[in-house]
Each structure stands twice: as structure tokens, then as C-alpha cells.
mmCIF file of C-alpha atoms and ligand atoms in Angstrom:
data_model
loop_
_atom_site.group_PDB
_atom_site.id
_atom_site.type_symbol
_atom_site.label_atom_id
_atom_site.label_comp_id
_atom_site.label_asym_id
_atom_site.label_seq_id
_atom_site.Cartn_x
_atom_site.Cartn_y
_atom_site.Cartn_z
ATOM 1 C CA MET A 150 -0.079 0.178 -0.202
ATOM 2 C CA SER A 151 1.196 3.401 -0.913
ATOM 3 C CA SER A 152 1.931 6.104 2.042
ATOM 4 C CA ARG A 153 -1.204 7.962 0.677
ATOM 5 C CA ASP A 154 -3.316 4.711 0.909
ATOM 6 C CA GLN A 155 -2.067 4.220 4.391
ATOM 7 C CA ILE A 156 -2.774 7.858 5.702
ATOM 8 C CA LEU A 157 -6.143 7.445 4.227
ATOM 9 C CA SER A 158 -6.953 4.303 6.165
ATOM 10 C CA LEU A 159 -5.338 5.484 9.444
ATOM 11 C CA PHE A 160 -7.868 8.266 8.815
ATOM 12 C CA ARG A 161 -10.724 6.194 8.483
ATOM 13 C CA ARG A 162 -10.168 4.124 11.271
ATOM 14 C CA ARG A 163 -10.011 7.335 13.483
ATOM 15 C CA GLY A 164 -13.320 8.306 12.002
ATOM 16 C CA GLY A 165 -12.972 12.121 11.632
ATOM 17 C CA GLU A 166 -10.892 12.535 15.101
ATOM 18 C CA PHE A 167 -7.760 13.976 15.089
ATOM 19 C CA LEU A 168 -4.249 11.942 14.363
ATOM 20 C CA SER A 169 -0.923 13.649 15.508
ATOM 21 C CA GLY A 170 1.820 13.784 12.933
ATOM 22 C CA GLN A 171 4.010 12.182 15.142
ATOM 23 C CA GLU A 172 1.773 8.816 15.195
ATOM 24 C CA ILE A 173 1.483 9.033 11.384
ATOM 25 C CA SER A 174 5.103 9.269 11.001
ATOM 26 C CA GLN A 175 5.747 6.430 13.423
ATOM 27 C CA THR A 176 3.322 4.063 11.697
ATOM 28 C CA LEU A 177 4.196 4.668 8.391
ATOM 29 C CA ASN A 178 7.960 5.139 9.175
ATOM 30 C CA ILE A 179 8.708 8.420 7.260
ATOM 31 C CA SER A 180 9.561 11.777 8.332
ATOM 32 C CA ARG A 181 7.291 14.397 9.700
ATOM 33 C CA ALA A 182 7.879 16.475 6.760
ATOM 34 C CA ALA A 183 7.069 13.524 4.449
ATOM 35 C CA VAL A 184 3.694 13.581 6.527
ATOM 36 C CA TRP A 185 2.907 16.974 5.914
ATOM 37 C CA LYS A 186 3.946 16.634 2.051
ATOM 38 C CA GLN A 187 1.427 13.549 1.950
ATOM 39 C CA VAL A 188 -1.137 15.457 3.530
ATOM 40 C CA GLU A 189 -0.585 18.361 1.108
ATOM 41 C CA GLN A 190 -1.066 15.835 -1.948
ATOM 42 C CA LEU A 191 -4.200 14.537 -0.479
ATOM 43 C CA ARG A 192 -5.631 18.205 -0.356
ATOM 44 C CA ASP A 193 -4.564 18.412 -4.210
ATOM 45 C CA LEU A 194 -6.603 15.470 -4.823
ATOM 46 C CA GLY A 195 -9.866 17.126 -3.018
ATOM 47 C CA PHE A 196 -9.475 15.881 0.519
ATOM 48 C CA GLU A 197 -10.335 18.373 2.902
ATOM 49 C CA ILE A 198 -7.906 17.779 5.659
ATOM 50 C CA GLU A 199 -7.504 20.256 8.955
ATOM 51 C CA ALA A 200 -4.360 20.944 10.480
ATOM 52 C CA ARG A 201 -3.931 21.989 14.098
ATOM 53 C CA ARG A 202 -0.615 22.552 15.817
ATOM 54 C CA SER A 203 -1.409 20.817 18.926
ATOM 55 C CA LEU A 204 -3.859 18.096 17.805
ATOM 56 C CA GLY A 205 -2.509 17.002 14.420
ATOM 57 C CA TYR A 206 -4.570 15.993 11.332
ATOM 58 C CA ARG A 207 -8.121 14.955 10.762
ATOM 59 C CA LEU A 208 -10.200 14.031 7.796
ATOM 60 C CA LEU A 209 -13.128 16.247 7.269
ATOM 61 C CA LYS A 210 -14.394 15.298 3.787
ATOM 62 C CA GLY A 211 -12.939 13.061 0.979
ATOM 63 C CA PRO A 212 -13.945 12.979 -2.645
ATOM 64 C CA ASP A 213 -15.405 10.299 -4.110
ATOM 65 C CA LEU A 214 -12.058 8.371 -4.927
ATOM 66 C CA LEU A 215 -11.930 4.628 -5.603
ATOM 67 C CA LEU A 216 -9.312 2.815 -3.298
ATOM 68 C CA ALA A 217 -8.314 -0.656 -3.728
ATOM 69 C CA GLU A 218 -8.284 -1.354 -0.288
ATOM 70 C CA ASP A 219 -12.037 0.027 0.281
ATOM 71 C CA ILE A 220 -13.305 -1.605 -2.936
ATOM 72 C CA THR A 221 -12.231 -5.232 -1.753
ATOM 73 C CA ALA A 222 -13.119 -5.134 1.798
ATOM 74 C CA GLY A 223 -14.996 -7.751 2.666
ATOM 75 C CA LEU A 224 -15.767 -8.704 -0.717
ATOM 76 C CA GLN A 225 -17.631 -12.163 -0.923
ATOM 77 C CA GLY A 226 -17.101 -14.453 -3.422
ATOM 78 C CA GLU A 227 -14.963 -17.030 -5.187
ATOM 79 C CA ILE A 228 -12.474 -15.040 -7.476
ATOM 80 C CA GLY A 229 -9.848 -13.969 -5.450
ATOM 81 C CA TRP A 230 -9.524 -10.327 -6.472
ATOM 82 C CA THR A 231 -6.134 -8.454 -6.828
ATOM 83 C CA LEU A 232 -7.266 -4.882 -7.690
ATOM 84 C CA THR A 233 -5.211 -1.918 -8.799
ATOM 85 C CA CYS A 234 -6.770 1.745 -8.929
ATOM 86 C CA LEU A 235 -4.740 3.917 -10.966
ATOM 87 C CA ALA A 236 -5.251 7.802 -11.117
ATOM 88 C CA GLU A 237 -4.650 8.227 -14.698
ATOM 89 C CA THR A 238 -3.889 5.779 -17.647
ATOM 90 C CA GLY A 239 -4.465 5.748 -21.546
ATOM 91 C CA SER A 240 -6.634 2.616 -21.042
ATOM 92 C CA THR A 241 -7.308 -0.019 -18.671
ATOM 93 C CA ASN A 242 -7.667 -2.620 -21.238
ATOM 94 C CA GLU A 243 -4.345 -1.813 -22.786
ATOM 95 C CA ASP A 244 -2.580 -1.726 -19.440
ATOM 96 C CA LEU A 245 -4.339 -5.115 -18.371
ATOM 97 C CA ARG A 246 -3.470 -6.848 -21.739
ATOM 98 C CA LEU A 247 0.084 -6.372 -20.923
ATOM 99 C CA MET A 248 -0.045 -7.707 -17.510
ATOM 100 C CA ALA A 249 -2.029 -10.831 -18.666
ATOM 101 C CA GLU A 250 0.472 -11.451 -21.077
ATOM 102 C CA GLN A 251 3.222 -11.503 -18.288
ATOM 103 C CA GLY A 252 1.084 -14.240 -16.507
ATOM 104 C CA ALA A 253 -1.452 -11.978 -14.068
ATOM 105 C CA ALA A 254 -3.907 -14.349 -12.300
ATOM 106 C CA GLU A 255 -7.488 -14.471 -12.876
ATOM 107 C CA GLY A 256 -9.213 -11.659 -11.066
ATOM 108 C CA THR A 257 -6.759 -9.270 -11.752
ATOM 109 C CA VAL A 258 -8.645 -5.929 -12.157
ATOM 110 C CA LEU A 259 -7.671 -2.618 -13.262
ATOM 111 C CA VAL A 260 -9.546 0.547 -12.487
ATOM 112 C CA ALA A 261 -8.658 3.854 -13.182
ATOM 113 C CA ASP A 262 -10.068 7.469 -12.427
ATOM 114 C CA ARG A 263 -9.622 9.096 -15.627
ATOM 115 C CA GLN A 264 -8.446 7.794 -18.993
ATOM 116 C CA SER A 265 -6.829 9.615 -21.580
ATOM 117 C CA ALA A 266 -7.315 6.978 -24.697
ATOM 118 C CA GLY A 267 -10.257 5.168 -23.460
ATOM 119 C CA ARG A 268 -11.340 2.924 -26.157
ATOM 120 C CA GLY A 269 -14.796 1.903 -27.712
ATOM 121 C CA ARG A 270 -15.045 -0.890 -30.266
ATOM 122 C CA LEU A 271 -13.580 -0.977 -33.779
ATOM 123 C CA GLY A 272 -11.019 2.073 -32.886
ATOM 124 C CA ARG A 273 -13.819 4.435 -31.607
ATOM 125 C CA ARG A 274 -13.131 6.548 -28.408
ATOM 126 C CA TRP A 275 -14.935 6.203 -24.598
ATOM 127 C CA GLU A 276 -14.962 9.665 -23.159
ATOM 128 C CA SER A 277 -13.354 8.926 -19.739
ATOM 129 C CA PRO A 278 -13.161 12.166 -17.898
ATOM 130 C CA ALA A 279 -11.796 12.340 -13.912
ATOM 131 C CA GLY A 280 -13.424 11.524 -11.018
ATOM 132 C CA ILE A 281 -17.007 11.072 -11.807
ATOM 133 C CA ASN A 282 -17.415 7.385 -13.661
ATOM 134 C CA LEU A 283 -16.316 3.654 -13.391
ATOM 135 C CA TYR A 284 -13.638 2.473 -15.930
ATOM 136 C CA CYS A 285 -12.208 -0.947 -15.110
ATOM 137 C CA SER A 286 -10.937 -4.085 -16.774
ATOM 138 C CA ILE A 287 -11.304 -7.676 -15.015
ATOM 139 C CA LEU A 288 -8.873 -10.337 -16.486
ATOM 140 C CA LEU A 289 -10.467 -13.997 -16.362
ATOM 141 C CA ARG A 290 -8.769 -17.222 -17.860
ATOM 142 C CA PRO A 291 -11.956 -19.453 -18.505
ATOM 143 C CA GLN A 292 -11.108 -22.865 -19.975
ATOM 144 C CA ILE A 293 -13.122 -22.462 -23.008
ATOM 145 C CA PRO A 294 -12.336 -22.460 -26.824
ATOM 146 C CA PRO A 295 -12.043 -19.329 -28.535
ATOM 147 C CA GLN A 296 -15.408 -19.535 -30.280
ATOM 148 C CA GLN A 297 -17.324 -19.163 -26.744
ATOM 149 C CA ALA A 298 -15.266 -16.316 -25.690
ATOM 150 C CA PRO A 299 -18.261 -13.837 -27.151
ATOM 151 C CA GLN A 300 -20.301 -15.331 -24.323
ATOM 152 C CA LEU A 301 -18.434 -13.785 -21.723
ATOM 153 C CA THR A 302 -19.490 -10.048 -23.299
ATOM 154 C CA PHE A 303 -22.750 -11.401 -22.600
ATOM 155 C CA LEU A 304 -21.708 -12.230 -18.927
ATOM 156 C CA SER A 305 -20.342 -8.528 -18.330
ATOM 157 C CA ALA A 306 -23.318 -7.046 -19.905
ATOM 158 C CA VAL A 307 -25.751 -8.968 -17.509
ATOM 159 C CA ALA A 308 -23.414 -8.301 -14.484
ATOM 160 C CA THR A 309 -23.384 -4.645 -15.048
ATOM 161 C CA ALA A 310 -26.906 -4.205 -15.980
ATOM 162 C CA GLU A 311 -28.168 -6.096 -12.715
ATOM 163 C CA ALA A 312 -25.421 -4.225 -10.380
ATOM 164 C CA LEU A 313 -27.020 -0.948 -12.042
ATOM 165 C CA ILE A 314 -30.648 -2.057 -11.420
ATOM 166 C CA GLY A 315 -29.684 -3.331 -7.841
ATOM 167 C CA THR A 316 -27.845 -0.540 -6.653
ATOM 168 C CA PHE A 317 -29.659 2.201 -8.297
ATOM 169 C CA GLY A 318 -32.992 0.766 -9.208
ATOM 170 C CA LEU A 319 -32.724 1.971 -12.779
ATOM 171 C CA PRO A 320 -34.744 0.519 -15.548
ATOM 172 C CA VAL A 321 -31.592 -0.948 -17.436
ATOM 173 C CA ARG A 322 -32.220 -2.667 -20.621
ATOM 174 C CA VAL A 323 -29.493 -4.339 -22.953
ATOM 175 C CA LYS A 324 -29.222 -3.532 -26.399
ATOM 176 C CA TRP A 325 -27.439 -6.350 -28.953
ATOM 177 C CA PRO A 326 -24.469 -7.138 -28.435
ATOM 178 C CA ASN A 327 -23.239 -4.910 -25.376
ATOM 179 C CA ASP A 328 -24.682 -1.835 -25.002
ATOM 180 C CA LEU A 329 -26.694 -1.003 -21.884
ATOM 181 C CA LEU A 330 -29.518 1.658 -22.077
ATOM 182 C CA VAL A 331 -31.788 3.389 -19.940
ATOM 183 C CA ASN A 332 -34.862 4.764 -21.715
ATOM 184 C CA GLY A 333 -33.199 4.492 -24.875
ATOM 185 C CA ARG A 334 -29.843 6.363 -23.600
ATOM 186 C CA LYS A 335 -26.459 4.521 -23.381
ATOM 187 C CA ILE A 336 -25.215 4.623 -19.725
ATOM 188 C CA ALA A 337 -22.388 1.967 -20.018
ATOM 189 C CA GLY A 338 -20.348 0.005 -22.831
ATOM 190 C CA MET A 339 -18.336 -3.279 -22.911
ATOM 191 C CA LEU A 340 -15.124 -3.718 -24.394
ATOM 192 C CA ASN A 341 -13.943 -7.330 -24.349
ATOM 193 C CA GLU A 342 -10.773 -8.555 -25.752
ATOM 194 C CA MET A 343 -9.087 -12.000 -25.781
ATOM 195 C CA SER A 344 -6.031 -13.838 -26.720
ATOM 196 C CA ALA A 345 -6.123 -17.433 -27.592
ATOM 197 C CA GLU A 346 -4.642 -19.953 -30.027
ATOM 198 C CA SER A 347 -6.871 -22.492 -31.848
ATOM 199 C CA GLU A 348 -8.277 -24.671 -29.416
ATOM 200 C CA GLN A 349 -7.702 -22.879 -26.126
ATOM 201 C CA VAL A 350 -8.462 -19.360 -24.830
ATOM 202 C CA HIS A 351 -5.478 -17.733 -22.742
ATOM 203 C CA PHE A 352 -7.394 -14.757 -21.149
ATOM 204 C CA VAL A 353 -10.650 -12.766 -21.762
ATOM 205 C CA LEU A 354 -10.591 -9.092 -20.774
ATOM 206 C CA LEU A 355 -13.479 -7.562 -19.527
ATOM 207 C CA GLY A 356 -13.619 -3.671 -20.383
ATOM 208 C CA ILE A 357 -16.315 -1.943 -18.609
ATOM 209 C CA GLY A 358 -17.048 1.696 -18.845
ATOM 210 C CA VAL A 359 -20.297 3.406 -16.770
ATOM 211 C CA ASN A 360 -21.345 6.581 -16.907
ATOM 212 C CA LEU A 361 -22.086 7.217 -13.007
ATOM 213 C CA ASN A 362 -21.824 11.158 -12.210
ATOM 214 C CA MET A 363 -21.303 12.542 -15.784
ATOM 215 C CA GLN A 364 -23.380 15.686 -16.535
ATOM 216 C CA ALA A 365 -24.909 16.458 -19.642
ATOM 217 C CA ASN A 366 -22.181 18.883 -20.855
ATOM 218 C CA GLN A 367 -19.312 16.063 -20.125
ATOM 219 C CA PHE A 368 -20.793 13.832 -23.209
ATOM 220 C CA PRO A 369 -18.909 14.550 -26.561
ATOM 221 C CA GLU A 370 -21.033 16.431 -29.241
ATOM 222 C CA ASP A 371 -20.672 13.330 -32.047
ATOM 223 C CA LEU A 372 -22.267 10.950 -29.857
ATOM 224 C CA ARG A 373 -23.512 7.809 -32.165
ATOM 225 C CA TYR A 374 -26.356 7.265 -29.820
ATOM 226 C CA PRO A 375 -27.870 9.377 -26.943
ATOM 227 C CA ALA A 376 -26.329 8.965 -23.791
ATOM 228 C CA THR A 377 -26.978 9.391 -20.054
ATOM 229 C CA SER A 378 -25.467 8.638 -16.624
ATOM 230 C CA VAL A 379 -26.926 7.411 -13.143
ATOM 231 C CA LEU A 380 -26.737 11.200 -12.125
ATOM 232 C CA LEU A 381 -28.831 12.121 -15.136
ATOM 233 C CA GLU A 382 -31.540 9.688 -14.541
ATOM 234 C CA ARG A 383 -32.096 9.884 -10.902
ATOM 235 C CA GLY A 384 -30.882 13.593 -10.638
ATOM 236 C CA THR A 385 -28.229 13.120 -7.418
ATOM 237 C CA SER A 386 -24.893 12.021 -7.677
ATOM 238 C CA VAL A 387 -24.126 8.817 -6.328
ATOM 239 C CA PRO A 388 -21.112 7.081 -4.553
ATOM 240 C CA ARG A 389 -18.887 4.916 -7.070
ATOM 241 C CA LEU A 390 -17.678 2.788 -4.327
ATOM 242 C CA ALA A 391 -20.811 0.898 -3.596
ATOM 243 C CA PHE A 392 -21.393 0.384 -7.397
ATOM 244 C CA VAL A 393 -17.867 -1.090 -7.946
ATOM 245 C CA ARG A 394 -18.607 -3.532 -5.407
ATOM 246 C CA SER A 395 -21.833 -4.787 -6.456
ATOM 247 C CA LEU A 396 -20.172 -5.021 -9.945
ATOM 248 C CA LEU A 397 -17.226 -7.337 -8.774
ATOM 249 C CA GLU A 398 -19.931 -9.533 -6.620
ATOM 250 C CA LYS A 399 -22.262 -9.697 -10.075
ATOM 251 C CA ILE A 400 -19.452 -10.610 -12.090
ATOM 252 C CA ASP A 401 -18.159 -13.383 -9.547
ATOM 253 C CA GLU A 402 -21.769 -14.576 -9.346
ATOM 254 C CA CYS A 403 -22.277 -14.855 -12.915
ATOM 255 C CA TYR A 404 -18.803 -16.274 -13.751
ATOM 256 C CA ARG A 405 -19.711 -19.109 -11.219
ATOM 257 C CA GLU A 406 -22.906 -19.802 -12.809
ATOM 258 C CA TYR A 407 -21.009 -19.884 -16.127
ATOM 259 C CA ARG A 408 -18.538 -22.330 -14.914
ATOM 260 C CA GLU A 409 -20.974 -24.547 -13.359
ATOM 261 C CA GLU A 410 -23.700 -24.257 -15.928
ATOM 262 C CA GLY A 411 -22.419 -22.830 -19.062
ATOM 263 C CA PHE A 412 -23.813 -20.221 -21.196
ATOM 264 C CA ARG A 413 -27.521 -21.462 -20.630
ATOM 265 C CA VAL A 414 -28.381 -19.509 -17.524
ATOM 266 C CA ILE A 415 -26.351 -16.588 -18.643
ATOM 267 C CA ARG A 416 -28.401 -16.383 -21.957
ATOM 268 C CA ARG A 417 -31.711 -16.637 -20.178
ATOM 269 C CA ARG A 418 -30.787 -13.566 -17.982
ATOM 270 C CA TRP A 419 -29.580 -11.438 -21.000
ATOM 271 C CA GLU A 420 -32.669 -12.334 -22.886
ATOM 272 C CA GLY A 421 -34.895 -11.028 -19.851
ATOM 273 C CA LEU A 422 -33.253 -7.864 -19.938
ATOM 274 C CA SER A 423 -33.633 -7.439 -23.735
ATOM 275 C CA ASP A 424 -36.672 -5.556 -25.019
ATOM 276 C CA LEU A 425 -36.164 -7.140 -28.442
ATOM 277 C CA LEU A 426 -36.971 -10.524 -27.555
ATOM 278 C CA ASP A 427 -40.161 -11.436 -29.830
ATOM 279 C CA GLN A 428 -39.811 -8.063 -31.395
ATOM 280 C CA ALA A 429 -39.805 -7.201 -35.082
ATOM 281 C CA VAL A 430 -36.599 -5.436 -36.045
ATOM 282 C CA ARG A 431 -34.551 -3.916 -38.708
ATOM 283 C CA VAL A 432 -30.980 -4.818 -39.020
ATOM 284 C CA ASP A 433 -28.332 -2.664 -40.831
ATOM 285 C CA LEU A 434 -25.828 -5.180 -41.720
ATOM 286 C CA ASN A 435 -23.950 -2.317 -43.483
ATOM 287 C CA PRO A 436 -24.001 -3.298 -46.325
ATOM 288 C CA GLY A 437 -27.496 -4.922 -46.579
ATOM 289 C CA ILE A 438 -30.804 -4.710 -44.376
ATOM 290 C CA ARG A 439 -32.484 -7.691 -42.755
ATOM 291 C CA GLU A 440 -36.057 -7.493 -41.366
ATOM 292 C CA GLY A 441 -37.399 -10.041 -38.936
ATOM 293 C CA VAL A 442 -38.452 -11.256 -35.351
ATOM 294 C CA VAL A 443 -36.034 -11.759 -32.720
ATOM 295 C CA VAL A 444 -36.046 -15.260 -31.521
ATOM 296 C CA GLY A 445 -32.977 -15.542 -29.091
ATOM 297 C CA LEU A 446 -29.310 -15.385 -28.857
ATOM 298 C CA ASP A 447 -27.377 -18.598 -29.882
ATOM 299 C CA GLU A 448 -24.373 -20.289 -28.297
ATOM 300 C CA ASP A 449 -21.866 -18.030 -29.802
ATOM 301 C CA GLY A 450 -23.831 -14.758 -28.918
ATOM 302 C CA ALA A 451 -24.984 -14.096 -32.456
ATOM 303 C CA LEU A 452 -28.394 -12.660 -32.643
ATOM 304 C CA ARG A 453 -31.066 -15.231 -34.169
ATOM 305 C CA LEU A 454 -33.365 -13.421 -36.286
ATOM 306 C CA GLN A 455 -36.473 -15.039 -37.888
ATOM 307 C CA LEU A 456 -37.059 -14.024 -41.544
ATOM 308 C CA GLU A 457 -40.492 -13.632 -42.967
ATOM 309 C CA ASN A 458 -40.034 -17.085 -45.126
ATOM 310 C CA GLY A 459 -39.307 -19.085 -41.508
ATOM 311 C CA GLU A 460 -35.849 -19.193 -41.790
ATOM 312 C CA VAL A 461 -33.636 -18.387 -38.993
ATOM 313 C CA GLU A 462 -30.406 -16.120 -39.905
ATOM 314 C CA ARG A 463 -27.681 -15.645 -37.554
ATOM 315 C CA ILE A 464 -26.642 -11.924 -37.247
ATOM 316 C CA LEU A 465 -23.150 -11.714 -36.053
ATOM 317 C CA ALA A 466 -22.541 -7.663 -36.516
ATOM 318 C CA GLY A 467 -25.031 -5.019 -37.662
ATOM 319 C CA ASP A 468 -26.988 -2.317 -35.778
ATOM 320 C CA VAL A 469 -30.709 -3.496 -34.524
ATOM 321 C CA VAL A 470 -33.567 -0.870 -34.458
ATOM 322 C CA PRO A 471 -37.269 -2.082 -33.359
ATOM 323 C CA LEU A 472 -39.881 -1.693 -36.184
ATOM 324 C CA LYS A 473 -42.266 0.494 -35.127
ATOM 325 C CA ASP A 474 -45.884 -0.311 -36.353
HETATM 326 C C1 BT5 B 771 -18.320 0.521 -26.150
HETATM 327 O O1 BT5 B 771 -17.600 0.976 -27.508
HETATM 328 O O2 BT5 B 771 -19.428 1.045 -25.919
HETATM 329 C C2 BT5 B 771 -17.072 0.127 -25.394
HETATM 330 C C3 BT5 B 771 -16.688 1.174 -24.044
HETATM 331 C C4 BT5 B 771 -15.685 0.491 -23.057
HETATM 332 C C5 BT5 B 771 -15.161 1.251 -22.276
HETATM 333 C C6 BT5 B 771 -14.290 0.689 -21.514
HETATM 334 S S1 BT5 B 771 -13.764 1.773 -19.700
HETATM 335 C C7 BT5 B 771 -12.701 0.710 -19.251
HETATM 336 C C8 BT5 B 771 -12.013 -0.336 -20.613
HETATM 337 N N1 BT5 B 771 -10.887 0.622 -21.360
HETATM 338 C C9 BT5 B 771 -11.020 1.040 -22.128
HETATM 339 O O3 BT5 B 771 -10.198 1.813 -22.518
HETATM 340 N N2 BT5 B 771 -12.172 0.766 -22.854
HETATM 341 C C10 BT5 B 771 -13.183 -0.132 -21.750
HETATM 342 P P1 BT5 B 771 -18.823 1.433 -28.880
HETATM 343 O O4 BT5 B 771 -20.020 0.483 -28.785
HETATM 344 O O5 BT5 B 771 -17.710 1.285 -29.903
HETATM 345 O O6 BT5 B 771 -19.222 2.893 -28.161
HETATM 346 C C11 BT5 B 771 -18.591 3.865 -28.444
HETATM 347 C C12 BT5 B 771 -19.083 5.297 -28.799
HETATM 348 O O7 BT5 B 771 -20.036 5.582 -27.647
HETATM 349 C C13 BT5 B 771 -18.346 6.454 -29.445
HETATM 350 O O8 BT5 B 771 -18.069 6.277 -30.358
HETATM 351 C C14 BT5 B 771 -19.399 7.534 -28.791
HETATM 352 O O9 BT5 B 771 -20.099 7.817 -29.905
HETATM 353 C C15 BT5 B 771 -20.143 7.074 -27.568
HETATM 354 N N3 BT5 B 771 -19.440 7.232 -26.390
HETATM 355 C C16 BT5 B 771 -18.254 7.891 -26.003
HETATM 356 N N4 BT5 B 771 -17.941 7.962 -24.866
HETATM 357 C C17 BT5 B 771 -19.275 7.658 -24.256
HETATM 358 C C18 BT5 B 771 -19.503 7.914 -23.032
HETATM 359 N N5 BT5 B 771 -18.875 7.897 -21.880
HETATM 360 N N6 BT5 B 771 -21.124 7.437 -22.927
HETATM 361 C C19 BT5 B 771 -21.883 7.085 -23.622
HETATM 362 N N7 BT5 B 771 -21.369 6.996 -24.775
HETATM 363 C C20 BT5 B 771 -20.067 7.345 -25.460
#
């Protein structure tokens, strides 16, 4: 743990009471001057810390920071989480890929407060301003053949949707393949990547971006779809910590189910979160258009579309829009 995290953890344990500079310097084994420097850095990060000559320091108020120790404290589940929170990085998926290639274990998670080059799919950008949202990547090493790896995309969408519903009571729906919408506006996106050889997956990275406290003017102007955040839907800001914890618990639960029962249960949960099941839709295959009725998901995550002639076509990529009558 860094000196900064150690001081914060001391403050938290003291619950708003004063901590003397001497006590901090002894516990951390750093000089009094170093303690002062750390306190100044915490203030730069937005912590309100009162300093009194005879009493020492006390924490009055903290920003909504994400710290590894807070996130994992007492988390239940089977995946052993190893979490690192970064103040800033290019893309958590990029960083975690390097760690995975060097042998990082299943359950390794990177969270960033801000991403300077947050990635969407197909080279698109994911807007990732500091201090308000969740940007994280989760490393899994499932024992599956590569063609089943897309199933993990549906797993992360189900887990994220259920965490949003459970924590904030929002009416979240899934949009094939991997967007989460509230009232037709995008609140979260998934960027899952894998490394595999012909028979076996080496690892899968679940990249998850969730708009928690994003204000309307913080979205880029050229959005492909209208976007929203928990703040915009609920009208109040929300703590990021509670959400990340619930997300990791949901991932753990879904992954256990997936290992024990295969894709079946995840698929059923995903279909329950989709508005498009049994609906007439138009799919823009770019190029080409298909119209039909959505009859479910295939084993590999393809959308099953029943055409007018009764045939079922598998849609691997495309933009799906409901047909209004
Ligand atoms: C996605 O791509 O929806 C995947 C987003 C994954 C982001 C996470 S954050 C942690 C991890 N590390 C990364 O570098 N990435 C992952 P896609 O479906 O291609 O959507 C991208 C499009 O959504 C952009 O072209 C914009 O139009 C729009 N967009 C960008 N930022 C947005 C935001 N914050 N909220 C909603 N829409 C956004």
C-alpha cells in the first residue's frame, strides 16, 4: 500500500478524530516532513484535511475516490480479486493486456479514475473524464475454446446491468450485442478482448465503462447514440464505491454460474433484460438490411433472427432497430 493509502486508511479508522503527526510518522515510518507532503498531496486530490498545531490532522471530507483497499474490503465470492486503482492511464484494457501477457492471475482488476485514450469498439473512443465514472478492466482465464469467448461479453453486460438495477433501481435494458441503455440512452459500454490459440483461450479482458456522475455537458458532441448517466437519470450524484463493489460481486456470481452451468443461464438472464425478444426489428448489416423477429441468442452470442420465410438467420454484427408499427 502506498503512504497515501496508508494515511487514508489511518484517517478512516480514526473516524473523524485527530491523528497526531507523530503517530502518522511512526506508523508509516516516514519523517514528519514527509507526512506533511502527503497531506498536501491529499488536499490537492480534493480531501479536506484540518491541521491543528497541538492536535495533528483530521479528515473532514473526502472526494469520491476509488481506492483498492475500500473496494475489496469484505467482498464475498470465489474469484480472488487483485485490484489496482490508477489515478490516470491511457486505457485500462491496454494496461491489463500487458499484465495478462506477463502472467497476471484471473481476478486481476485495473480501475482508472481517468483514461486519456479510453477505447470503444472498432477504434472508437470512450469519453473518460476524471472523478465521476467507472472505467475498469477485469482479467478472466476461462477454460473454453475461442469461439465461446463472446459469451463473456454477455456475461459482463448481464452483471453490469444487474449491478445498476440492484444499486440504483434504474430500468436498465441490454441492446445487442453489448450496450446498456436506460430509456433508450446509453449508460454503459463493454469492450471485451481475448487472447487465444486455436483450441484454448489464454485470457479474456472484460472492459467496462459506466457513466455514473457524468453531467450532460461532459459528453462528446458527436455521440453515435444519445447517452445518459446515473446522475442524469436520478437527479442526484451517487457514490462510485458502492457500485464497483456490487459490480464485482455480480461478475463473481455470473462467472460461477457460467463455469457450473455453461452459457444457458447467462443467456436466459440476458434475454430477460432485452426488449427485442419476440420483437420485429430491422438490422443494418452495413451493407445490407434484414427484417425479422428476434428469437434469441445463439451459443456464440449471434442474434437469431426469424425472417418472413420462416428461416432463422444468425446475425454476427449489425445495428438492430425495433420496427415500430
Ligand atoms: C463501447 O464501445 O461501448 C465500449 C466502451 C468500453 C469502455 C471501457 S472503460 C474501461 C475499458 N478501457 C477502455 O479503454 N475501454 C473499456 P462502442 O460501442 O464502440 O461505443 C463507443 C461510442 O460511444 C463512441 O463512438 C461515442 O459515440 C459513444 N461514447 C463515447 N463515450 C461515451 C460515454 N462515456 N458514454 C456514452 N457513450 C459514449
